[in-house]
Coordinates of C-alpha atoms and ligand atoms in Angstrom, one line a residue:
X14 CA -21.4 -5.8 17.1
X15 CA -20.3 -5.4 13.8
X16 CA -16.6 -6.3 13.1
X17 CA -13.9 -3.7 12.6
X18 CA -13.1 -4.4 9.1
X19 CA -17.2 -4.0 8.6
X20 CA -17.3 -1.2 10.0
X21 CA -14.5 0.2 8.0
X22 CA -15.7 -0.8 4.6
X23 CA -19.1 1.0 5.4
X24 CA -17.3 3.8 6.3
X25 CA -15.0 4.1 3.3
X26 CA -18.4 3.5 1.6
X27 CA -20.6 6.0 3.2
X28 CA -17.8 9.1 3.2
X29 CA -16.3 8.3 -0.5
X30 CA -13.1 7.0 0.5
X31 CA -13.4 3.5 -1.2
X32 CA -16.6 2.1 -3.6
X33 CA -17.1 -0.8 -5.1
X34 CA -15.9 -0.9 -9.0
X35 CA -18.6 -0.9 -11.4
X36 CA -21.4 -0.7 -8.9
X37 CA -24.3 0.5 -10.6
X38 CA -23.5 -3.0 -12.6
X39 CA -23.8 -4.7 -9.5
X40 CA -20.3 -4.6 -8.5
X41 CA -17.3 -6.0 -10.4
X42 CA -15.5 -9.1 -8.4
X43 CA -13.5 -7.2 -5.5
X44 CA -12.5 -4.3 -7.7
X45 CA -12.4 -0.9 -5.8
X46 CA -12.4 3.2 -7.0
X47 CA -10.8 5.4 -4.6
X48 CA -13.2 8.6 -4.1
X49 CA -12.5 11.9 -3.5
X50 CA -11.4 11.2 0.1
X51 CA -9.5 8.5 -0.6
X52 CA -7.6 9.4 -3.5
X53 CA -6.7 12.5 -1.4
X54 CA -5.5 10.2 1.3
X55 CA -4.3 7.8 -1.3
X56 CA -2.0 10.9 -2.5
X57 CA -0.7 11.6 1.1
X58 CA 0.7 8.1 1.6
X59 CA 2.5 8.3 -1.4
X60 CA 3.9 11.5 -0.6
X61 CA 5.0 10.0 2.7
X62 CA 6.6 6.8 0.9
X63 CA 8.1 9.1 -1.5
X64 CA 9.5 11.4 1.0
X65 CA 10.8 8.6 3.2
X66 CA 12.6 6.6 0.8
X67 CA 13.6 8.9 -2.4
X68 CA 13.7 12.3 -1.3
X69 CA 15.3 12.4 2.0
X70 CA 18.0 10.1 0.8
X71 CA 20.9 10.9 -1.6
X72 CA 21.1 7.0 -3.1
X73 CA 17.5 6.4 -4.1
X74 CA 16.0 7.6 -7.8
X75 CA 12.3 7.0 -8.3
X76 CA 11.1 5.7 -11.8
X77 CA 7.8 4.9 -13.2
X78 CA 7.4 2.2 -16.0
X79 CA 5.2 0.6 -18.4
X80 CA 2.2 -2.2 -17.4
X81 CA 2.8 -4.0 -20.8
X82 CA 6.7 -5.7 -20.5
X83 CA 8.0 -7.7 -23.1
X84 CA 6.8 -11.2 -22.8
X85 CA 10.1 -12.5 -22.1
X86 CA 10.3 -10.4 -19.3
X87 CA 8.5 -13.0 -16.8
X88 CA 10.0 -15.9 -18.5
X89 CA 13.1 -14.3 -16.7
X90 CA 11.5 -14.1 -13.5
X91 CA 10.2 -17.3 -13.9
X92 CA 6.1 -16.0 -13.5
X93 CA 5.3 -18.1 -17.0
X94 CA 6.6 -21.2 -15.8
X95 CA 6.3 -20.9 -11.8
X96 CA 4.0 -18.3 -10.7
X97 CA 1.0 -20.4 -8.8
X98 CA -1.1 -21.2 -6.8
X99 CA -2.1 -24.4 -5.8
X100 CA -6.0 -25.1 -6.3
X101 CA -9.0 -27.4 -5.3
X102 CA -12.3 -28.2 -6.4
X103 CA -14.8 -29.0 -4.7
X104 CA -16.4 -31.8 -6.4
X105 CA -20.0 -30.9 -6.5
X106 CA -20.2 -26.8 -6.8
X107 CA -17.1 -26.8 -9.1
X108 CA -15.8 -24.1 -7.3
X109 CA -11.9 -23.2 -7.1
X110 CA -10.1 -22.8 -3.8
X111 CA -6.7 -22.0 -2.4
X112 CA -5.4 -25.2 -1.2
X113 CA -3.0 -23.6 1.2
X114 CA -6.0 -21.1 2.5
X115 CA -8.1 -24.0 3.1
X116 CA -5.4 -26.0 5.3
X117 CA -4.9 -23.0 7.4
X118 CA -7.8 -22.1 7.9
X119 CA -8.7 -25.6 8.9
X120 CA -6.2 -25.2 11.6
X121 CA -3.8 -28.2 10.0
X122 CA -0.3 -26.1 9.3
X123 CA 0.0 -22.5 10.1
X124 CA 1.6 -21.5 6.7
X125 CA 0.9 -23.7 3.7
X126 CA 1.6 -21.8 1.0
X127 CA 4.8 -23.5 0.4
X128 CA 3.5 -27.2 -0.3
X129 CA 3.3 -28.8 -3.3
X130 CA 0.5 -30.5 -4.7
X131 CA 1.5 -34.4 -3.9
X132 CA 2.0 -33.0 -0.1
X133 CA -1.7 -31.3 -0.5
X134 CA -3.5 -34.3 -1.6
X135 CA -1.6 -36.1 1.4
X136 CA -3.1 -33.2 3.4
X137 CA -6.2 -33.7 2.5
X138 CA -6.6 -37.3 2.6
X139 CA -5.3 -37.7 5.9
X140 CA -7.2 -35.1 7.6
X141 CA -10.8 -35.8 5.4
X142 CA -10.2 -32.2 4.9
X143 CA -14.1 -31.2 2.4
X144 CA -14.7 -27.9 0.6
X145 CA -16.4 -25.0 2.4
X146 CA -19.6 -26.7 1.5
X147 CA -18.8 -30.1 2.9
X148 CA -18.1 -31.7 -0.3
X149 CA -15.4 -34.0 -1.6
X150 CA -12.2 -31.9 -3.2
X151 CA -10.5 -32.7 -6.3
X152 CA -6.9 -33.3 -6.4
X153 CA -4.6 -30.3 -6.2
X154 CA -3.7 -28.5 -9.1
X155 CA -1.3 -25.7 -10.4
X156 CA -3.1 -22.5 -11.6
X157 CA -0.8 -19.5 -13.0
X158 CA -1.7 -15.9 -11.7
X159 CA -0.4 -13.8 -14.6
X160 CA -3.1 -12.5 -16.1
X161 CA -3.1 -12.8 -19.7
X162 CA -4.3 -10.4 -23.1
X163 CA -3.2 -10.1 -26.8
X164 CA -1.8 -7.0 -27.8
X165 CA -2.6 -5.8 -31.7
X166 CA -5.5 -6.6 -34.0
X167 CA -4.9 -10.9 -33.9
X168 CA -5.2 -13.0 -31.5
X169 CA -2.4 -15.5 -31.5
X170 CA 0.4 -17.3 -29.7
X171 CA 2.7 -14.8 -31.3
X172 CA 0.5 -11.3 -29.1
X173 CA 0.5 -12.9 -26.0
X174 CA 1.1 -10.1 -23.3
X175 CA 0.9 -10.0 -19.6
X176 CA -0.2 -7.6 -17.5
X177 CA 2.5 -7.3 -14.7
X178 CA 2.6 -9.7 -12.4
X179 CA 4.7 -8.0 -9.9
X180 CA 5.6 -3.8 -10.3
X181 CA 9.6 -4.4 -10.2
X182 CA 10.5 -6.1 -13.5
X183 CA 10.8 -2.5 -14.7
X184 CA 13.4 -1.7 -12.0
X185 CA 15.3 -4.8 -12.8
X186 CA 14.9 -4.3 -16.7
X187 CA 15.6 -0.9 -17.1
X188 CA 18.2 -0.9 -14.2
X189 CA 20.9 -0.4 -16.3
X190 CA 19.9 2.6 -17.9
X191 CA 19.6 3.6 -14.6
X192 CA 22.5 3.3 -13.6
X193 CA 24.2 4.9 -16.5
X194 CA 22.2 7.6 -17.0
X195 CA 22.3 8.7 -13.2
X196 CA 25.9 8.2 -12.9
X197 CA 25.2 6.1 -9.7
X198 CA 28.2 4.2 -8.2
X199 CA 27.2 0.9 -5.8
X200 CA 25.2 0.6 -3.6
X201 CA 22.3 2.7 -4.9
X202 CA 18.4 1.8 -5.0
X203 CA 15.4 2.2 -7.4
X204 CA 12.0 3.3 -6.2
X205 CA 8.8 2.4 -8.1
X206 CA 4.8 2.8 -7.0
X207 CA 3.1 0.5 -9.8
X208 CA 0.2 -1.6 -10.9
X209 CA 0.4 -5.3 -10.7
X210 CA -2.4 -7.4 -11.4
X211 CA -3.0 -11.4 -10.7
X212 CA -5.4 -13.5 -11.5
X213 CA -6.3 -14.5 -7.6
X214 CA -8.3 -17.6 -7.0
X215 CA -9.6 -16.2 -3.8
X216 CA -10.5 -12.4 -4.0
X217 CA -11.2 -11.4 -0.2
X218 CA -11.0 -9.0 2.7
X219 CA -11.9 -5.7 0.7
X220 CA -8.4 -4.1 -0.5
X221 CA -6.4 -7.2 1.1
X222 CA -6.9 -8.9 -1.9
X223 CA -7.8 -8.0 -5.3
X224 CA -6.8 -8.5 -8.5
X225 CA -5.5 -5.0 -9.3
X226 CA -3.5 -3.7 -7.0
X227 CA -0.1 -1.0 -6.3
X228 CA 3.0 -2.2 -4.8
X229 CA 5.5 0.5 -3.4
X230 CA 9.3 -0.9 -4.3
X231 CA 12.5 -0.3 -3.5
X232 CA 14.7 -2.4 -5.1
X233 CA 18.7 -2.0 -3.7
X234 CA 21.8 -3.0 -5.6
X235 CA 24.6 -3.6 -3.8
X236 CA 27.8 -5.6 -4.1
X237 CA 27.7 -9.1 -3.9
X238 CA 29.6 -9.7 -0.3
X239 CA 27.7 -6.5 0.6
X240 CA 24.3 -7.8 0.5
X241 CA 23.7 -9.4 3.9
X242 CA 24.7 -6.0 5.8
X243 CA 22.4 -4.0 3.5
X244 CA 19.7 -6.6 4.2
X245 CA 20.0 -6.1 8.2
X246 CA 19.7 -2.4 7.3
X247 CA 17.1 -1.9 5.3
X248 CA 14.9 -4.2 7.4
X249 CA 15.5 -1.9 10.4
X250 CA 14.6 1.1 8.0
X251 CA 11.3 -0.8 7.0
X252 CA 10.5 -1.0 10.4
X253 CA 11.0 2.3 11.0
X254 CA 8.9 3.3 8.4
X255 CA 6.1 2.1 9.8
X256 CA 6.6 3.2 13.1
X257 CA 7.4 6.5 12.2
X258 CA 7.0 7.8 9.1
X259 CA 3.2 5.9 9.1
X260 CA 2.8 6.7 12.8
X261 CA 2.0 3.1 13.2
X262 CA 1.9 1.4 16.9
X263 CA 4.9 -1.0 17.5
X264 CA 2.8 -3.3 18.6
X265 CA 0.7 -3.8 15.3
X266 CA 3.7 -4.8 13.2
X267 CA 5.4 -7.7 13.8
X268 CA 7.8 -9.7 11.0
X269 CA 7.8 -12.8 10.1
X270 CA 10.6 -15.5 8.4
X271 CA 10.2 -17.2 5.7
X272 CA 11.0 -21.4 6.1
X273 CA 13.5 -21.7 3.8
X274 CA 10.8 -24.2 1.9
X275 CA 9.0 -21.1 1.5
X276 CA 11.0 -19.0 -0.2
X277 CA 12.7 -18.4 -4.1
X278 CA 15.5 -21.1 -4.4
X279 CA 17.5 -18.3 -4.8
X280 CA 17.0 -16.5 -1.8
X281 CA 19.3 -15.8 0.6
X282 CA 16.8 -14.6 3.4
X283 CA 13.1 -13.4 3.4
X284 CA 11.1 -11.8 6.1
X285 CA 7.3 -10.2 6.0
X286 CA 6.6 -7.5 7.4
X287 CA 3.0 -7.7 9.0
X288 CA 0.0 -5.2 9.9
X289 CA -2.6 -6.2 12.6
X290 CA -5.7 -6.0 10.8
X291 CA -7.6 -6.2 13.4
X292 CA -9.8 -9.0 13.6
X293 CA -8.5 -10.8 10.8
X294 CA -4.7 -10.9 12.5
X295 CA -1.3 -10.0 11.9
X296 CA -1.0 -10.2 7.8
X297 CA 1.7 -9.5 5.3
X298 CA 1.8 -6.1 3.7
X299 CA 5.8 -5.8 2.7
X300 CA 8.2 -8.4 1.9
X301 CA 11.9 -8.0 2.4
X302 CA 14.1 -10.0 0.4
X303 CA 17.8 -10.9 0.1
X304 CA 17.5 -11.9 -3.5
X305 CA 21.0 -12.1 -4.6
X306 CA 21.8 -11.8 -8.2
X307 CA 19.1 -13.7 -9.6
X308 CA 16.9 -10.9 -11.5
X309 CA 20.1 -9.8 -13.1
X310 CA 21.7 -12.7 -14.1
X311 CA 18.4 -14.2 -15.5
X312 CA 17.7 -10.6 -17.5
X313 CA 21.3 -10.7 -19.0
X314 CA 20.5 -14.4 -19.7
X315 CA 17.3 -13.7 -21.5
X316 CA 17.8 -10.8 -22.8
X317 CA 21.2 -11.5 -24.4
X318 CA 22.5 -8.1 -22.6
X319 CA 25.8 -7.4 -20.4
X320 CA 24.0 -5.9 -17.5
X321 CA 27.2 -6.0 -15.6
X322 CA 28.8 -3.0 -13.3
X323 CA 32.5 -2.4 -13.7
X324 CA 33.3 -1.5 -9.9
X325 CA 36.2 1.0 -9.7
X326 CA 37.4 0.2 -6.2
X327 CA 37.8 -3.2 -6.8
X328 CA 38.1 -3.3 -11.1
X329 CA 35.7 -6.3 -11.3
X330 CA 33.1 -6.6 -13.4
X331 CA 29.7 -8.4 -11.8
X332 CA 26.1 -8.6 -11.7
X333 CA 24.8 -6.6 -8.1
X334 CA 22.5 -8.2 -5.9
X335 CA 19.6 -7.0 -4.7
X336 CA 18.0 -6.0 -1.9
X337 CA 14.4 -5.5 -2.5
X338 CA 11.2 -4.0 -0.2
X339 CA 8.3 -4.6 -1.6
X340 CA 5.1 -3.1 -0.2
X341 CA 1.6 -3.6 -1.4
X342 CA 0.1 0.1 -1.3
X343 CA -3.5 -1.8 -1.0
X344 CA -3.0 -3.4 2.3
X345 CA -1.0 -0.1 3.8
X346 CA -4.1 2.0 2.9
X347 CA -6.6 -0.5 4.7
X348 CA -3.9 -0.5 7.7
X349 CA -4.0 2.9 7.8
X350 CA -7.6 3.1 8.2
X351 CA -7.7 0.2 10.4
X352 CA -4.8 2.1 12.8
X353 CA -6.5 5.3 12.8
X354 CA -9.8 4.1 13.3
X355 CA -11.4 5.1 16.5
X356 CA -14.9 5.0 18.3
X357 CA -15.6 7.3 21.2
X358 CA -18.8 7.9 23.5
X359 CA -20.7 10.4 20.3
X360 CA -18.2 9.7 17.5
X361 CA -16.0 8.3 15.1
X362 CA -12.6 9.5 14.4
X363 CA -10.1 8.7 12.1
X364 CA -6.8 9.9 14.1
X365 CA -4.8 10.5 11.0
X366 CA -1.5 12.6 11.9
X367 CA -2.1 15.7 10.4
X368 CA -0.6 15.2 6.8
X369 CA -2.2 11.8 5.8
X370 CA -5.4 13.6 6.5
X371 CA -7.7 14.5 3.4
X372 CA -7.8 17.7 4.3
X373 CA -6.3 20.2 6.8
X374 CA -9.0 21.7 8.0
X375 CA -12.5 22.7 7.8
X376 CA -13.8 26.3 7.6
X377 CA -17.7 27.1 8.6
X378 CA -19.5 30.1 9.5
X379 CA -21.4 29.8 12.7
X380 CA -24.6 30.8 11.1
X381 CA -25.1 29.5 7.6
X382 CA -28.1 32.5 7.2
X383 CA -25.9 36.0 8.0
X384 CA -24.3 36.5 5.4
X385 CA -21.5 38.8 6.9
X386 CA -20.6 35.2 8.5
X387 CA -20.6 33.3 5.2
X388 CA -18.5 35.8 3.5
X389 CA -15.9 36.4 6.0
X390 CA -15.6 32.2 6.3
X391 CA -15.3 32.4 2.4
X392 CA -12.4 34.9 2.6
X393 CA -10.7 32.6 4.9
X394 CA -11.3 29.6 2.6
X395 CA -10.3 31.0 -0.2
X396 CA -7.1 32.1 0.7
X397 CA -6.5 28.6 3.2
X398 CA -7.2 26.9 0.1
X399 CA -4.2 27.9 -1.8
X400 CA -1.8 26.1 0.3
X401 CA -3.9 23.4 1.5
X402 CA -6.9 20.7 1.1
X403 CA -9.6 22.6 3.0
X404 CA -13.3 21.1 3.3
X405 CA -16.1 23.8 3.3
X406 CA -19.4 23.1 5.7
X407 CA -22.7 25.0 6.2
X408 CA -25.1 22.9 6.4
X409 CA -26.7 21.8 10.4
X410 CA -25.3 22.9 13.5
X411 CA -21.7 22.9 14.4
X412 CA -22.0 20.1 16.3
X413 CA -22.8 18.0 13.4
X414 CA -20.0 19.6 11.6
X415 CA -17.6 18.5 14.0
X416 CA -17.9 14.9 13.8
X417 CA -18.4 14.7 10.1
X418 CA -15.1 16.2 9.9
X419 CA -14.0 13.3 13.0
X420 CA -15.0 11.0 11.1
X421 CA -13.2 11.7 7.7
X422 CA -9.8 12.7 10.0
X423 CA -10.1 16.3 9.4
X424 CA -7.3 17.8 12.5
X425 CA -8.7 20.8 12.2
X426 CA -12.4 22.8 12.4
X427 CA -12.0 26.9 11.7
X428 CA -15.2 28.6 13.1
X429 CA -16.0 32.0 12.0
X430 CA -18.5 33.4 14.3
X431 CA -19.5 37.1 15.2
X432 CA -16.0 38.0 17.2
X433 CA -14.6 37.2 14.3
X434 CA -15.8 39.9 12.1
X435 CA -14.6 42.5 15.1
X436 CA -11.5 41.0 15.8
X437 CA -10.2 39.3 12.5
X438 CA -9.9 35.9 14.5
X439 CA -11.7 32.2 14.5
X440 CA -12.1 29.7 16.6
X441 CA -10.0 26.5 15.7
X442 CA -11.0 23.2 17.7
X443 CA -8.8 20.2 17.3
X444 CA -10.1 17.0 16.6
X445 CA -8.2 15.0 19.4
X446 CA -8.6 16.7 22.1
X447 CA -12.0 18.8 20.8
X448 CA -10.3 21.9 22.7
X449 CA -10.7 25.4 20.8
X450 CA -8.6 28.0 20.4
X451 CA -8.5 31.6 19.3
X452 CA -6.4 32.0 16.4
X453 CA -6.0 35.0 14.6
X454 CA -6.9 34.9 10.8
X455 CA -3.4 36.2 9.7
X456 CA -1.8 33.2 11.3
X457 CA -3.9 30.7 10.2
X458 CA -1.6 29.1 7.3
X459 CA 1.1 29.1 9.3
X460 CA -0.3 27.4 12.2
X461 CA -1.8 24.8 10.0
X462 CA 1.9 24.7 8.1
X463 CA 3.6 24.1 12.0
X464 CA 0.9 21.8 12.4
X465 CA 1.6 19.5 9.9
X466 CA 5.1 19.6 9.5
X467 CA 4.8 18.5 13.3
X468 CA 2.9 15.3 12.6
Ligands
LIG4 P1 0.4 -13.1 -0.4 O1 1.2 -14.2 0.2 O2 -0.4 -12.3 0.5 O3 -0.3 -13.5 -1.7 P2 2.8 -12.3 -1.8 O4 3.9 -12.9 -0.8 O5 2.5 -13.1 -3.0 O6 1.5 -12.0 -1.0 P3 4.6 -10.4 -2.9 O7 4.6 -11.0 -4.2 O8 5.8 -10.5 -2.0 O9 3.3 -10.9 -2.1 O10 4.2 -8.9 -3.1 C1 4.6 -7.8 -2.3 C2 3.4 -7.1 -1.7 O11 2.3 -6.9 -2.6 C3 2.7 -7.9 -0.6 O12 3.4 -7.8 0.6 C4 1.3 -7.3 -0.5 O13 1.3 -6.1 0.3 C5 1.1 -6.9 -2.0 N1 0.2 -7.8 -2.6 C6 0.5 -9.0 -3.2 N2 -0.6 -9.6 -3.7 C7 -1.7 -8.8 -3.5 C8 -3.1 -8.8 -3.8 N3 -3.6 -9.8 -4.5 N4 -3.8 -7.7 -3.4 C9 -3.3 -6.7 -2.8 N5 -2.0 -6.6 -2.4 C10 -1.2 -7.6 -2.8

């Protein structure tokens, strides 16, 4: 039986939810397009980050910046000098590989992402550890992940640009203006949904990891002495995210430390917040940091800028810490499918809660050949479709219908049949429970509105 992740992929495939990038060329190393469905779906998860962390809260502003930073930028951060990986080759096919990857995977340490090179080779040499191919690995090496261009007509030392390495330097870099600008008094946070990009060694597990991907941020800036309590509470409200603004299980998230090997130096505390993807495991797809004041202090440092905040209560003037959540929108997509995802006796469902769906609803006329059918249904599309996504289907019998709509999560099918035309009502059957009902045309956008606000 095929595995779930398979069966996703062909799925997303098959219904235009994810393709591969650049197919007709044969495909484009692990780069993805979102199609119709999934940008629609794409679009409700934002809307659900969105609402659950900007709009329903009075202390969180929502910005969106740049993908070319200044250069200097990730100096600051450290990302010229210390963002990498440590890599292998294997001696005979010359091919790279995650050092760390290939110790766990062998079983040796559970996480080994934090180990230097010296420790790898150790690694290695004690536990005759060979490529994938059964060949002899090189020693380990240290290979930077930003991914690198020249900006302007010469190519030079002096064009270098990166693309960002990690969505949130804008937050940090422009959190001043913020600040002023929005009058915001401490603690207050800055949301972000942003392109990153990193030159991965090991691209793998569809949208798990690429090279392009979002992150969703919410960086928090708080008082110094005010960070650990803001920590404890914005973990809890990451958790509850998931379990209820993503309709999530409890039992497919679980979070994980950080050894204190493992994390930034200056890191007060950081947790992951993991999905079950199936039968890959429990995985990251958010990290929660205690950061301190490290991005500010090193952007005042580097830029030569007071990005201090004269506090009121107190009258002292100091850089805030942060508090930062940092999704990756990628891996919440895929663990939205994967959670969703269901196979019953005749079909295949995608459970989505009625507002991540694609679309709403479906609307068909019993009979695609009597045309008093098709243009009643149209009426009813056409004025659904001015509130909501609505998918239209007339093609095979309404049993097909159904579970093509199942299987792209569509809550609800909207027959019109020959009552209809009497009576000026439809038949709506819900996708869980494949019960109908008798709903009268009139009432239709305001069920589907109860409906959804429900979810
Ligand atoms: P990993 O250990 O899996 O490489 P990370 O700890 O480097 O991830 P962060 O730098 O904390 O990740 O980034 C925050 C989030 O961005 C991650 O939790 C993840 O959801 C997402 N992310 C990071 N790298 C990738 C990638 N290559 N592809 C897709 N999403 C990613």
């Amino acid at each position: 039986m095929a595995e779930l992740m398979d069966k996703i992929v062909s799925l997303s495939k098959r219904r235009g939810f994810v393709f591969p990038g650049s197919e007709i060329y044969g495909g484009f190393a692990s780069t993805y397009d979102f199609g119709p469905l999934g940008f629609l779906l794409k679009k409700n998860i934002e809307k659900a980050w969105r609402y659950w962390n900007v709009e329903s809260r009075t202390d969180v502003v929502e910005i969106e910046g740049a993908i070319f930073l200044h250069p200097k930028v990730w100096e600051a951060s450290g990302h010229v000098g210390g963002f990498a990986d440590v890599l292998v080759e294997d001696m005979v096919t010359h091919k790279r590989y995650r050092a760390d990857h290939l110790i766990e995977e062998a079983g040796i340490l559970e996480n080994a992402g934090a180990l230097k090179p010296k420790e790898i080779d150790e690694i290695i040499g004690n536990h005759h550890l060979k490529s994938p191919e059964g060949n002899q690995l090189s020693s380990a090496k240290l290979f930077n992940l930003l991914v690198k261009t020249h900006l302007g007509p010469v190519e030079s030392d002096a064009t270098v640009a990166y693309l960002k390495g990690e969505s949130c330097q804008n937050i940090y870099v422009d959190y001043k203006s913020v600040q002023e600008t929005t009058r915001r008094k401490l603690p207050f946070g800055i949301a972000q949904i942003g392109k990153a990009f990193r030159n991965e060694i090991t691209v793998k597990n569809f949208l798990f990891r690429t090279r392009e991907f979002e992150q969703m941020d919410m960086q928090y800036f708080v008082r110094p002495e005010d960070a650990d309590n803001y920590y404890d509470e914005w973990k809890k409200n990451r958790d509850a995210f998931y379990t209820e603004c993503m309709s999530f299980k409890k039992e497919n998230i679980k979070w994980r430390q950080h050894a204190p090997d493992e994390r930034a130096f200056y890191a007060k505390d950081a947790w992951d917040v993991q999905y079950k993807f199936g039968e890959l495991g429990f995985q990251e797809i958010e990290g929660v940091h205690n950061r301190g004041t490290y991005d500010l202090d090193q952007h005042a440092k580097f830029s030569g800028q007071d990005l201090s905040y004269f506090d009121e209560e107190t009258k002292k003037r100091f850089n805030p810490a942060v508090v930062e959540c940092s999704g990756g929108f990628n891996r919440l997509f895929l663990a939205t499918l994967f959670e969703f995802y269901k196979e019953e006796k005749e079909r295949t469902v995608l459970a989505f809660p009625p507002r991540l769906a694609p679309y709403k609803a479906a609307v068909f006329p019993l009979l695609a050949n009597k045309p008093q059918l098709v243009d009643k249904a149209r009426e009813v599309y056409d004025a659904l479709r001015k509130n909501f996504m609505i998918a239209w289907d007339d093609r095979g019998n309404i049993g097909k219908r159904y579970y093509s709509q199942d299987e792209i999560g569509t809550p609800y099918c909207i027959t019109v049949d020959f009552d209809s035309l009497e009576k000026d009502n439809v038949t709506v059957r819900d996708r869980d429970t494949t019960t109908q009902e008798r709903v009268a045309i009139k009432d239709l956008d305001s069920f589907l509105r109860e409906k959804i606000s429900m979810s």
